[in-house]
Coordinates of C-alpha atoms and ligand atoms in Angstrom, one line a residue:
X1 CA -164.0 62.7 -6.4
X2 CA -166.9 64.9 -7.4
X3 CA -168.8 64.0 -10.5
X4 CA -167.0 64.5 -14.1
X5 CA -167.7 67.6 -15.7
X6 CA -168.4 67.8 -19.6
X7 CA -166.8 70.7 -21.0
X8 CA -167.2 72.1 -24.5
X9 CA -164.0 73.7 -25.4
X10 CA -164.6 75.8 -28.5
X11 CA -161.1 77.6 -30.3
X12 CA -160.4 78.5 -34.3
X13 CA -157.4 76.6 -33.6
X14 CA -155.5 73.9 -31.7
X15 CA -152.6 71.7 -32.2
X16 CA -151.5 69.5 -33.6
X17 CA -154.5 70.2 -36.0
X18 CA -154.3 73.4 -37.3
X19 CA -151.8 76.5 -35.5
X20 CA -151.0 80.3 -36.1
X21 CA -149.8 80.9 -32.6
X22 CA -150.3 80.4 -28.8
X23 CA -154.0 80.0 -29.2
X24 CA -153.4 76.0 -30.6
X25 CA -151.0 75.4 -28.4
X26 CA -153.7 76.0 -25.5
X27 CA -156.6 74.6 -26.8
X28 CA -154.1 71.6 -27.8
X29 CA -152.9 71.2 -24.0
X30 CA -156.0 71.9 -22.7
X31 CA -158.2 68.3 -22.5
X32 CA -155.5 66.5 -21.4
X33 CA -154.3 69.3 -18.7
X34 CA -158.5 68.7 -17.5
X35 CA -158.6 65.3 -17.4
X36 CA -156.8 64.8 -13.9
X37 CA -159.0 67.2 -11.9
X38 CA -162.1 65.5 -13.1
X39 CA -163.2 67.4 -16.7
X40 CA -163.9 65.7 -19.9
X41 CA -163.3 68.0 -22.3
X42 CA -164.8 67.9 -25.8
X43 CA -162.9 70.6 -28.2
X44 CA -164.8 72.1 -30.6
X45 CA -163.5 73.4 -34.4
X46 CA -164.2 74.6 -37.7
X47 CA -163.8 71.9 -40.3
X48 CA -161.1 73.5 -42.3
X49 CA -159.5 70.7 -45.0
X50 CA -156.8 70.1 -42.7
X51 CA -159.2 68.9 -39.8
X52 CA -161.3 67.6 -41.9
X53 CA -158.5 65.4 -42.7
X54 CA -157.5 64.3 -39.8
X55 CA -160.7 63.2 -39.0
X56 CA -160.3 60.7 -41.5
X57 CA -162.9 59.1 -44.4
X58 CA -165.6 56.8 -41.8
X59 CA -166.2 59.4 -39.4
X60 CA -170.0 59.5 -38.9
X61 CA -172.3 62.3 -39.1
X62 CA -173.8 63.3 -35.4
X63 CA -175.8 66.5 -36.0
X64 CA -176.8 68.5 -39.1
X65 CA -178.3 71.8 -39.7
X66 CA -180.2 72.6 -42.8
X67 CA -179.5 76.2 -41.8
X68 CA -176.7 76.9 -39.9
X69 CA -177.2 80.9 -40.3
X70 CA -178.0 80.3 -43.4
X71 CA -175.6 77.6 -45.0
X72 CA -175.9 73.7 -44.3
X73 CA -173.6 72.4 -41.6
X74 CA -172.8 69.0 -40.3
X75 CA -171.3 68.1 -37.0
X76 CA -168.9 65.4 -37.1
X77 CA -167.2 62.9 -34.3
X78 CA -164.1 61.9 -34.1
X79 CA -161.0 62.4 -31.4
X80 CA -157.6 64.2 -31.1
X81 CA -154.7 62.5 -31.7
X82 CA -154.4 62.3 -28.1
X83 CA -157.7 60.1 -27.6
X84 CA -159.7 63.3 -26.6
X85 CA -162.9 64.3 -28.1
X86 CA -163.2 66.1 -30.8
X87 CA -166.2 67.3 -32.3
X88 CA -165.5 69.6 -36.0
X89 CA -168.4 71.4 -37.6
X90 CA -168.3 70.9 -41.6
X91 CA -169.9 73.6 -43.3
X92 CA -167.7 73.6 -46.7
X93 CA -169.4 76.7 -47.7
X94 CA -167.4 78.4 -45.0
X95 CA -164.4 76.4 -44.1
X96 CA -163.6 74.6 -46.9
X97 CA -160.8 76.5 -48.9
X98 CA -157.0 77.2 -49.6
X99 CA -155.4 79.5 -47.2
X100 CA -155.1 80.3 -43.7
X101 CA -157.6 80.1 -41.2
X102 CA -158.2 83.9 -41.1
X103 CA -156.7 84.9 -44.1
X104 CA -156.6 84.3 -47.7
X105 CA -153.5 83.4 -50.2
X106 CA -152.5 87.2 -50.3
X107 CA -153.0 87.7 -46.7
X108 CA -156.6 89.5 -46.6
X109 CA -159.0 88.2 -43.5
X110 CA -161.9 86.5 -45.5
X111 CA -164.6 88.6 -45.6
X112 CA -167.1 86.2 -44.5
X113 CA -165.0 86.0 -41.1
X114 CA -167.9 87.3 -39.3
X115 CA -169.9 84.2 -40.5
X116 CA -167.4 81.9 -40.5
X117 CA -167.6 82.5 -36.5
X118 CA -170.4 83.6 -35.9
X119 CA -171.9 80.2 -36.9
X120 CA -169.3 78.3 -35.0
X121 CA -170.7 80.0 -31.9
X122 CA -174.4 79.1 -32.3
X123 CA -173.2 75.7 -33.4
X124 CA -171.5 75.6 -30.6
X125 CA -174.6 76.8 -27.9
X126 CA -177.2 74.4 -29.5
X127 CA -174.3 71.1 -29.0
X128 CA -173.5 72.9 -25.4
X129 CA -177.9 72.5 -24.7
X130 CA -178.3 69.2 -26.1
X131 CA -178.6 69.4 -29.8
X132 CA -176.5 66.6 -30.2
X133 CA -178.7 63.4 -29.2
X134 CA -177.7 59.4 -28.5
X135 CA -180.0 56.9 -28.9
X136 CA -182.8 59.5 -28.7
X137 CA -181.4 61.1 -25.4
X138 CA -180.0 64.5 -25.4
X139 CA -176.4 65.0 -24.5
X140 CA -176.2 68.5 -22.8
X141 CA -172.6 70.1 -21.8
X142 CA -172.2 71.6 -18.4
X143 CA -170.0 74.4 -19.7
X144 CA -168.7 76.1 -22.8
X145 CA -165.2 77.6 -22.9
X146 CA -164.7 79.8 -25.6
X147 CA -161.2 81.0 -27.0
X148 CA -160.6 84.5 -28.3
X149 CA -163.0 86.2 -30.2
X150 CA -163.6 83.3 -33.0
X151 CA -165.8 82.0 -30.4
X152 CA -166.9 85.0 -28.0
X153 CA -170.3 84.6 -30.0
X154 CA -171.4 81.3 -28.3
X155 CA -171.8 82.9 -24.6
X156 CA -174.0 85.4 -26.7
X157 CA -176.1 83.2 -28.3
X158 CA -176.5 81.2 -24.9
X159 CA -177.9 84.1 -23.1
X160 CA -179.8 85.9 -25.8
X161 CA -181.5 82.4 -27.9
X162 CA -180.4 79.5 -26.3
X163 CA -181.2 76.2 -27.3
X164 CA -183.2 75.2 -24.3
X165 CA -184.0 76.9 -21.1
X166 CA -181.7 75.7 -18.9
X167 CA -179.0 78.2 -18.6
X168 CA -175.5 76.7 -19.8
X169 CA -172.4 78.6 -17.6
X170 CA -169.4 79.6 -20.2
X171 CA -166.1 81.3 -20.0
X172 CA -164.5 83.4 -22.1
X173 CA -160.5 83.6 -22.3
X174 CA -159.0 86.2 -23.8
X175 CA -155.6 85.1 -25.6
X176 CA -155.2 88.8 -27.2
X177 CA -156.9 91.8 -26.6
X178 CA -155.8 92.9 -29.9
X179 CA -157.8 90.7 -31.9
X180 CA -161.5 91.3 -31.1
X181 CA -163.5 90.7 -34.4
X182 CA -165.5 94.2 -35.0
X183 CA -167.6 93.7 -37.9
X184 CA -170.1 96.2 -39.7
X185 CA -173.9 96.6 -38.3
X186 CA -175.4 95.3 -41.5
X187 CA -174.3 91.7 -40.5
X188 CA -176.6 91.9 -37.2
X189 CA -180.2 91.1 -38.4
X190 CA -178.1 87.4 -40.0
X191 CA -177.0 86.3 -36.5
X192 CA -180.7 85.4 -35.1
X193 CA -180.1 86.9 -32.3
X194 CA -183.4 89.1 -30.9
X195 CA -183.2 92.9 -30.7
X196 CA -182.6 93.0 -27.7
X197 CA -178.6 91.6 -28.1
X198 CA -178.1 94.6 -29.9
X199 CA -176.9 96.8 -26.6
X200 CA -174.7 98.4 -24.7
X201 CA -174.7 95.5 -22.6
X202 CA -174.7 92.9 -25.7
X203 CA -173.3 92.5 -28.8
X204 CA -173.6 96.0 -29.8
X205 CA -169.5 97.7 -30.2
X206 CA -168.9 101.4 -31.6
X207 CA -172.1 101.1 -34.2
X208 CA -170.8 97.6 -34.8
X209 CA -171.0 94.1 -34.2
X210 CA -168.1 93.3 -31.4
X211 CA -167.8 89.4 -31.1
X212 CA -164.8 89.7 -28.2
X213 CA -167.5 92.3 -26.9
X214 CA -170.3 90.2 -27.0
X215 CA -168.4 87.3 -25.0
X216 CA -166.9 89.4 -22.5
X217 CA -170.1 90.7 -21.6
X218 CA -171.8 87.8 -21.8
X219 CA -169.9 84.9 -20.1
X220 CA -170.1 83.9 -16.3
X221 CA -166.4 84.3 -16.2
X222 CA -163.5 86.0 -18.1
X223 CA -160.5 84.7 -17.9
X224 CA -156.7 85.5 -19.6
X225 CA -153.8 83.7 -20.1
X226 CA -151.2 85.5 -17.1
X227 CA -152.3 87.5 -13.7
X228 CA -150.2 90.6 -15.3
X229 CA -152.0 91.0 -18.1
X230 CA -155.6 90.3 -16.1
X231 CA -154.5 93.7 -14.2
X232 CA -152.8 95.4 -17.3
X233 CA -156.2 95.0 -19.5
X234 CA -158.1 96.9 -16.8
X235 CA -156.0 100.2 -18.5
X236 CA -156.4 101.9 -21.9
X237 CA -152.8 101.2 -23.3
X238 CA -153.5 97.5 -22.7
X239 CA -157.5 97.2 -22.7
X240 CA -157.8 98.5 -26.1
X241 CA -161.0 100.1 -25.6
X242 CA -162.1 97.3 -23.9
X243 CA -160.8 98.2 -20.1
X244 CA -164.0 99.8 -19.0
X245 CA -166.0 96.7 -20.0
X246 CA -163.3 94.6 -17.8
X247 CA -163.0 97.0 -15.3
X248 CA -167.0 96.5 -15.0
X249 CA -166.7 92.8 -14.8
X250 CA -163.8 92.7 -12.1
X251 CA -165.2 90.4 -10.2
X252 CA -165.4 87.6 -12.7
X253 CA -162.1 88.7 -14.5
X254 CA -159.4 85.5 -13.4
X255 CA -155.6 85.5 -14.9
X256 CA -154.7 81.8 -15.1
X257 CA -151.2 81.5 -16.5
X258 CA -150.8 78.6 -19.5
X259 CA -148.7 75.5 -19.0
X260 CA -146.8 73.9 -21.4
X261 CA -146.6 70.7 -22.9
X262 CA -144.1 68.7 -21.7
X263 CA -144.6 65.5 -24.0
X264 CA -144.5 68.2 -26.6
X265 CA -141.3 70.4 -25.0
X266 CA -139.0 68.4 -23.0
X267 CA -135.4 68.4 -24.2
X268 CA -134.8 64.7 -22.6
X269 CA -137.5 63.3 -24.9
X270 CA -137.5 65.4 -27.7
X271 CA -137.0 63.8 -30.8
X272 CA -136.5 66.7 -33.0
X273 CA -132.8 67.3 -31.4
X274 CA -129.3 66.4 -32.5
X275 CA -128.4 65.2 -29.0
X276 CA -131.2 65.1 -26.2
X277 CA -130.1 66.1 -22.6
X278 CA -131.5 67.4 -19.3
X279 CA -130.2 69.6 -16.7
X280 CA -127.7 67.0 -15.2
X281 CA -126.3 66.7 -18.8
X282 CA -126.1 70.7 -19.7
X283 CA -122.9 69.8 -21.4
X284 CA -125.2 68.3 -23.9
X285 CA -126.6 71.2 -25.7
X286 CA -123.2 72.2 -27.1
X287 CA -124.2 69.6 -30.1
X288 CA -127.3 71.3 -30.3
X289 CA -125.4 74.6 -30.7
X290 CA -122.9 73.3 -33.0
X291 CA -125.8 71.8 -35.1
X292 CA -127.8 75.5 -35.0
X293 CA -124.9 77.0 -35.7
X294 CA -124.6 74.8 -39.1
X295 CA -128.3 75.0 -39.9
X296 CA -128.3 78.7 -39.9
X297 CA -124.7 79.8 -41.4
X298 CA -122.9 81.1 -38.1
X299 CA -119.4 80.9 -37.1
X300 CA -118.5 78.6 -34.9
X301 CA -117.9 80.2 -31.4
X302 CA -118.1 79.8 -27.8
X303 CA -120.1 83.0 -27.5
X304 CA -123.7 83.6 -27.2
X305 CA -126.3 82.9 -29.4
X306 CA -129.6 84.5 -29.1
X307 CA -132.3 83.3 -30.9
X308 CA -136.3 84.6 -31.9
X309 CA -139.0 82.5 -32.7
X310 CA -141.9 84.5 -33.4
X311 CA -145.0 86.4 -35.7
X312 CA -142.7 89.4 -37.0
X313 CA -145.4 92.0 -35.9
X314 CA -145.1 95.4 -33.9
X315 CA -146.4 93.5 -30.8
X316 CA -143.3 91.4 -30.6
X317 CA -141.1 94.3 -30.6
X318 CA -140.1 93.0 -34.1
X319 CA -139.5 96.5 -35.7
X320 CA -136.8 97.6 -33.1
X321 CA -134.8 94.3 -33.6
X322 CA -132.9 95.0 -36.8
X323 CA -132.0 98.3 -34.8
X324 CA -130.0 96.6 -32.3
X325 CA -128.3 94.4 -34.5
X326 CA -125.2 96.3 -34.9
X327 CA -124.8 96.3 -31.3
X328 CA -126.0 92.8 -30.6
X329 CA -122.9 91.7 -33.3
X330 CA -120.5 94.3 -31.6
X331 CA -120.6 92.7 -28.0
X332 CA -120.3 89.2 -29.3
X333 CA -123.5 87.7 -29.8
X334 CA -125.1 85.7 -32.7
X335 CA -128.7 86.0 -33.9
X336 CA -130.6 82.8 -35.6
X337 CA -134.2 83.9 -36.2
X338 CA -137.2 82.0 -37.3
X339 CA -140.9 83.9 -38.7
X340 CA -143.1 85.3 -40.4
X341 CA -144.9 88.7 -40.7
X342 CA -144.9 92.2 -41.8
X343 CA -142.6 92.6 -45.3
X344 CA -141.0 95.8 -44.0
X345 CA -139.4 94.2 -40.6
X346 CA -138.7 91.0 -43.0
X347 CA -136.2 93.1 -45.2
X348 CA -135.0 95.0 -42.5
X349 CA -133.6 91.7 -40.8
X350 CA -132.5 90.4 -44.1
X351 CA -130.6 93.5 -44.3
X352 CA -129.3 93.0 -41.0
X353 CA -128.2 89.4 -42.0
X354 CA -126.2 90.8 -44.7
X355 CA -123.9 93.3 -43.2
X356 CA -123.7 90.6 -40.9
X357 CA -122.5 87.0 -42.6
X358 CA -122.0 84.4 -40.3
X359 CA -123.2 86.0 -37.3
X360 CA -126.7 86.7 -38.1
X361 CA -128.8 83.9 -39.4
X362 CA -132.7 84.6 -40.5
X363 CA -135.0 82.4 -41.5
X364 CA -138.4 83.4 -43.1
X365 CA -141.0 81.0 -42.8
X366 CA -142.9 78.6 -40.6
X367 CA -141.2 75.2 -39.0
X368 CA -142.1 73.5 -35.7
X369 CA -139.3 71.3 -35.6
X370 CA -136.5 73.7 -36.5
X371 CA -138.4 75.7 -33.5
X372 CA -137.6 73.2 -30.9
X373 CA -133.9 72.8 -32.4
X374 CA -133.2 76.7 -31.8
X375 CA -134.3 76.4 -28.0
X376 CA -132.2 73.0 -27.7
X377 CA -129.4 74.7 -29.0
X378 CA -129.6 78.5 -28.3
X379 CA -128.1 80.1 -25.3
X380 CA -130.6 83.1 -25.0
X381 CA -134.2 83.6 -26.4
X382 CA -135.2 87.2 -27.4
X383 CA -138.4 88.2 -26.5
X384 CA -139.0 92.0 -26.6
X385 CA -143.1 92.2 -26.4
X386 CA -145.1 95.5 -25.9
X387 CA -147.2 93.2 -24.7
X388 CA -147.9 89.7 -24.3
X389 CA -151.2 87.8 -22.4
X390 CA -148.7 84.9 -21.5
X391 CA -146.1 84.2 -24.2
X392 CA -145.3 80.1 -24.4
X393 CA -141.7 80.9 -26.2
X394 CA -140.4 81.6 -22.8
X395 CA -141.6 79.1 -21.2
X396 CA -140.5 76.5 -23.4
X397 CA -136.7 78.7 -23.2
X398 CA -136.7 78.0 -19.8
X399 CA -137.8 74.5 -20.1
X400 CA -134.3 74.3 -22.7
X401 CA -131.6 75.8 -20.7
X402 CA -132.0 78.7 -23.4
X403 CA -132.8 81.9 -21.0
X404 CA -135.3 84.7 -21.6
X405 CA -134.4 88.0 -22.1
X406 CA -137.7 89.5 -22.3
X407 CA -139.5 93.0 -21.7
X408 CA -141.4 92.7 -18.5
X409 CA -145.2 92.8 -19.4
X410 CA -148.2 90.4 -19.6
X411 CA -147.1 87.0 -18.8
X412 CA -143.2 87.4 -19.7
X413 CA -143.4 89.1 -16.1
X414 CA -144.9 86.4 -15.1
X415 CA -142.9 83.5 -15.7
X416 CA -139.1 85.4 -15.9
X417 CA -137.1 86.1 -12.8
X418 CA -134.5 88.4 -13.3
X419 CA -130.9 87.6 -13.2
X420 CA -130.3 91.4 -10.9
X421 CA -128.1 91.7 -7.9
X422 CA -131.0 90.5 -5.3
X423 CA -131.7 87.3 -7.4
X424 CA -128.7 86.1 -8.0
X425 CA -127.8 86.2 -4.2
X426 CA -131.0 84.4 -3.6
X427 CA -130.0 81.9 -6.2
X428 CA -133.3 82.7 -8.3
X429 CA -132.7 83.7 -11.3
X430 CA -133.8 82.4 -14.7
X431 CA -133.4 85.1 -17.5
X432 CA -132.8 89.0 -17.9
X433 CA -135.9 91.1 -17.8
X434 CA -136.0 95.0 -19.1
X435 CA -138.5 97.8 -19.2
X436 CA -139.8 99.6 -22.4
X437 CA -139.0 98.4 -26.3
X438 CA -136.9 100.7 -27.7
X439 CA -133.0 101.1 -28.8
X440 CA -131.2 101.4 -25.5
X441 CA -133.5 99.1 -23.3
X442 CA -133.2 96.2 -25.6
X443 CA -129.3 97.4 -26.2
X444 CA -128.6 97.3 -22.3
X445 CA -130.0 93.5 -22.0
X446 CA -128.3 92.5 -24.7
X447 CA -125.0 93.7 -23.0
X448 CA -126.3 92.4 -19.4
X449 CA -127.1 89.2 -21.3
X450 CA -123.4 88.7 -22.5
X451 CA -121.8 90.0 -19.9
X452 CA -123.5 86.7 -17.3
X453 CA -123.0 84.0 -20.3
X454 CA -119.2 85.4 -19.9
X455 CA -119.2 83.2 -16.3
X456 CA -119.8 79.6 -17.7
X457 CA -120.9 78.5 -14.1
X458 CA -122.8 81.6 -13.2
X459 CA -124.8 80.6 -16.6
X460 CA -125.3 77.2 -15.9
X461 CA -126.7 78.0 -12.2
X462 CA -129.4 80.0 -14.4
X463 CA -129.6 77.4 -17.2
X464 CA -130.8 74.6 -13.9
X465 CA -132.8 77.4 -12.1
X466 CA -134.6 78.1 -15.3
X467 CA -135.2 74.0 -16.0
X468 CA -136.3 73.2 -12.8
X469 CA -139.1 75.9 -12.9
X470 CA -142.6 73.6 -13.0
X471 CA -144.8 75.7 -15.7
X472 CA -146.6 72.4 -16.5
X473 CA -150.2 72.4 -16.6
X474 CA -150.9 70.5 -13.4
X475 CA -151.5 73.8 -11.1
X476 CA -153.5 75.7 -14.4
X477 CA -155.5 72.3 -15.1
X478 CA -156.6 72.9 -11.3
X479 CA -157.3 76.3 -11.5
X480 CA -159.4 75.8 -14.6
X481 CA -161.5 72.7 -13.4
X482 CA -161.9 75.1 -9.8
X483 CA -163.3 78.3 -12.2
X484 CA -165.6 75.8 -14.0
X485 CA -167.2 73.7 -10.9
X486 CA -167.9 77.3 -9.0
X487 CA -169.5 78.2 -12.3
X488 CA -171.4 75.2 -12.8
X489 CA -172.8 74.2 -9.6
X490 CA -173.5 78.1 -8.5
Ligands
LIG529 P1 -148.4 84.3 -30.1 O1 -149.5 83.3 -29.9 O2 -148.8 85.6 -29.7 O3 -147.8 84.2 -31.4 P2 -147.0 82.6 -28.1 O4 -145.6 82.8 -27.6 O5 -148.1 82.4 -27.2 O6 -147.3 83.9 -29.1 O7 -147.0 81.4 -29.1 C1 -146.4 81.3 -30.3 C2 -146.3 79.8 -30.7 O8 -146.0 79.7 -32.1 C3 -145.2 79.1 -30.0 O9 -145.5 77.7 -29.9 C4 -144.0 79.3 -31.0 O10 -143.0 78.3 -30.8 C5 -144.7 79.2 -32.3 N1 -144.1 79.9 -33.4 C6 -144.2 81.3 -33.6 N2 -143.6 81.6 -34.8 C7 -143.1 80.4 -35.3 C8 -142.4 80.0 -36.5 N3 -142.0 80.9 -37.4 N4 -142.1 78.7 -36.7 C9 -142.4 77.8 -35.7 N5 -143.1 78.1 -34.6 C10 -143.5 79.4 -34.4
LIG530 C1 -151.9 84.9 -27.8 C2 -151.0 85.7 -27.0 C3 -149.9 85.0 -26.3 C4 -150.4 83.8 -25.6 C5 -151.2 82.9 -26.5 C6 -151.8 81.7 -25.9 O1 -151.6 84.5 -29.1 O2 -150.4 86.7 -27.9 O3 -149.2 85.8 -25.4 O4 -149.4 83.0 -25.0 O5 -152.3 83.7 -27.1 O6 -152.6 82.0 -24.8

């Protein structure tokens, strides 16, 4: 095998450390998904209390910066929970504080967001050209990955004031184009980066500062999280004002789909369930259901259940969904929901819930184990995106025996083959798929939905066609480690 790369994975978030979404579960999976095809990766994070934490009391200082654009910073050691390395930059001026990582108490993005990132990205490209030393030798990186727009800054920093000369490759990946960090101009002359950054071609976005921007047109390589939504970003409804940049950059613009974790998601080994089964032992998941069923309030019955596990946003789809309620109760079905999000589509569903006793179960909040319990023990999971990079909720639905039914975009088109006429004769099919969020698409695959759980074996042939898919990381891992070797030996 060739020589082992060093990677320096740099996200605002990554399990089982600290999670809002997809984004952790990624930059959780990632190191160990690396590791076979020859990358060591190091993962990179802001030391937020609850990393700081895990890091635990003796962990040893191996870096400092008495100005770390403009507060004191400290780079610390330690590993992940799964033995990978970890490094966590602890500048309590930034990170150290009640709330969530992007928000505060009441919900507000801290307005110090654009420092709070901005200095983990020129952390990040002074450790990624040897700032960190051992035994007086340097210990440069080969690459830098950066996630979303929390990190977008390092590839900026590394082209326009790198820490040494030698040019450092990175990658971007965009988990959401929605989220691209635009800040006002006045924050520019505080980054230390030369006039020249501020450009068309730099860091420069609509009179502002545009961190996503910066790192999409600085990286080597851009990649996203599903092929579908690599080609969907190249148009405005998807690109969100960033398609012309992509468009540009075509060449170096890769979809790699993500895997999942199947230490994490695997309903053989998964501890979190009432009665643990696999795809031999479907009959299994009926103590699952029965145990949903009494978690959440609903009837007992044969009949469907669907459930949703998601951020309670406009992007999900969330504001049609207490729409179709009425008609989702009418053909049969069940609803048990778990999130969190906008107040108005909260009280709409709660309002649902309550014309609905015993057949519509909500639950406000946020719980990881009660979100593997709903997959074990759901029939159907609801996923009706505008858009969606990849999605993991899917993924880990088909992993259960609990079949998408999902709007066909971004990486739900991906991953979801659809239980139509043609598919089912080829003996295919893992879910329902439908085109548009609105009222009568969502409606109509609710009633296609019902109408194949009605055939208990037709069901089950989708329930083992959907378990036997292989969305583990082994073929991403590969694609990754192939993106980064190109990158670092061209
Ligand atoms: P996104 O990152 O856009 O929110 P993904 O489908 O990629 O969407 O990832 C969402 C992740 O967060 C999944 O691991 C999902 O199970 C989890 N999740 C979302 N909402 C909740 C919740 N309320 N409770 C527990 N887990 C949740
Ligand atoms: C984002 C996307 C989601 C994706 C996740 C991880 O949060 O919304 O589709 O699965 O990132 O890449």
């Amino acid at each position: 095998m060739s020589t082992t790369l060093r990677v320096l994975s740099v996200a605002s978030e990554a399990v089982p450390l600290v999670k809002t979404g997809g984004l952790a579960d990624v930059a959780g999976a990632l190191p160990a998904a690396l590791a076979p095809h020859g990358v060591e990766t190091t993962t990179l994070l802001p030391g937020y209390p609850s990393v700081l934490g895990a890091l635990g009391p003796r962990t040893k200082a191996v870096h400092s910066w008495p100005s770390l654009l403009g507060t004191s910073a400290r780079l610390l050691a330690g590993a992940l929970p799964d033995g990978h390395p970890l490094l966590v930059l602890d500048a309590p001026a930034l990170y150290a504080r009640e709330g969530l990582p992007y928000t505060d108490a009441a919900g507000l993005d801290w307005a110090d967001n654009w420092q709070r990132f901005a200095a983990l990205g020129r952390a990040a490209a002074d450790i990624a050209g040897g700032a960190v030393t051992k035994r007086g030798k340097s210990q440069p990186f080969d690459l830098v990955h950066a996630h979303d727009w929390q990190a977008a800054l390092a590839p900026a920093y590394l082209r326009f004031a790198p820490f040494t000369d030698r040019h450092t490759p990175s990658v971007v990946t965009i988990h959401n184009m929605a989220f691209q960090g635009w800040f006002d101009p006045g924050v520019f002359p505080q980054l230390g980066l030369p006039d020249t950054a501020w450009s068309l071609d730099g860091v420069e976005y609509h009179g502002g500062l545009g961190m996503l921007k910066a790192g999409l047109a600085s990286a080597d390589a851009i990649t996203t999280v599903s092929p579908t939504y690599a080609r969907e970003i190249r148009s405005s409804a998807f690109g969100m004002g960033l398609e012309g940049l992509i468009v540009e950059r075509g060449a170096q613009v890769h979809g790699i789909l993500n895997g999942i974790d199947a230490d994490v998601w695997n309903p053989a080994t998964d501890k979190a369930l009432a009665a643990r089964y696999s795809h031999r032992s479907l009959d299994k998941r009926r103590a699952n259901k029965r145990a949903l069923e009494a978690e959440f309030g609903l009837d007992e019955g044969d009949g469907p259940i669907f459930i949703v596990v998601t951020r309670l946003t406009w992007q999900k789809g969330m504001d049609v969904l207490p729409e179709v309620l009425d008609h989702l109760v009418g053909i049969g079905g069940r609803l048990a929901l778990l999130g969190s999000g906008d107040a108005a589509i909260e009280r709409a569903l709660h309002e649902g819930a309550a014309r609905h006793p015993g057949r519509v179960g909500i639950r406000i909040g946020y719980d990881e184990a009660l979100s593997h319990r709903m997959q074990a023990g759901g029939d159907a999971i609801l996923i009706p995106s505008r858009f969606e990079p990849c999605g993991l909720t899917q993924l880990y639905g088909l992993a259960y025996g609990c079949l998408p039914v999902v709007a066909r975009t971004g990486g739900l088109a991906d991953t979801v083959i659809d239980a139509n006429p043609a598919a089912l004769a080829a003996g295919c099919a893992t879910g329902v798929q439908f085109d548009g969020v609105n009222y009568d698409a969502l409606a109509a695959a609710l009633t296609r939905t019902v109408q194949l759980h009605a055939s208990p074996p037709l069901w089950q042939r989708l329930q083992k066609n959907a378990m036997r898919c292989d969305f583990s990381w082994s073929a991403s891992g590969h694609a990754y480690a192939e993106l980064y070797r190109m990158l670092a030996t061209a």
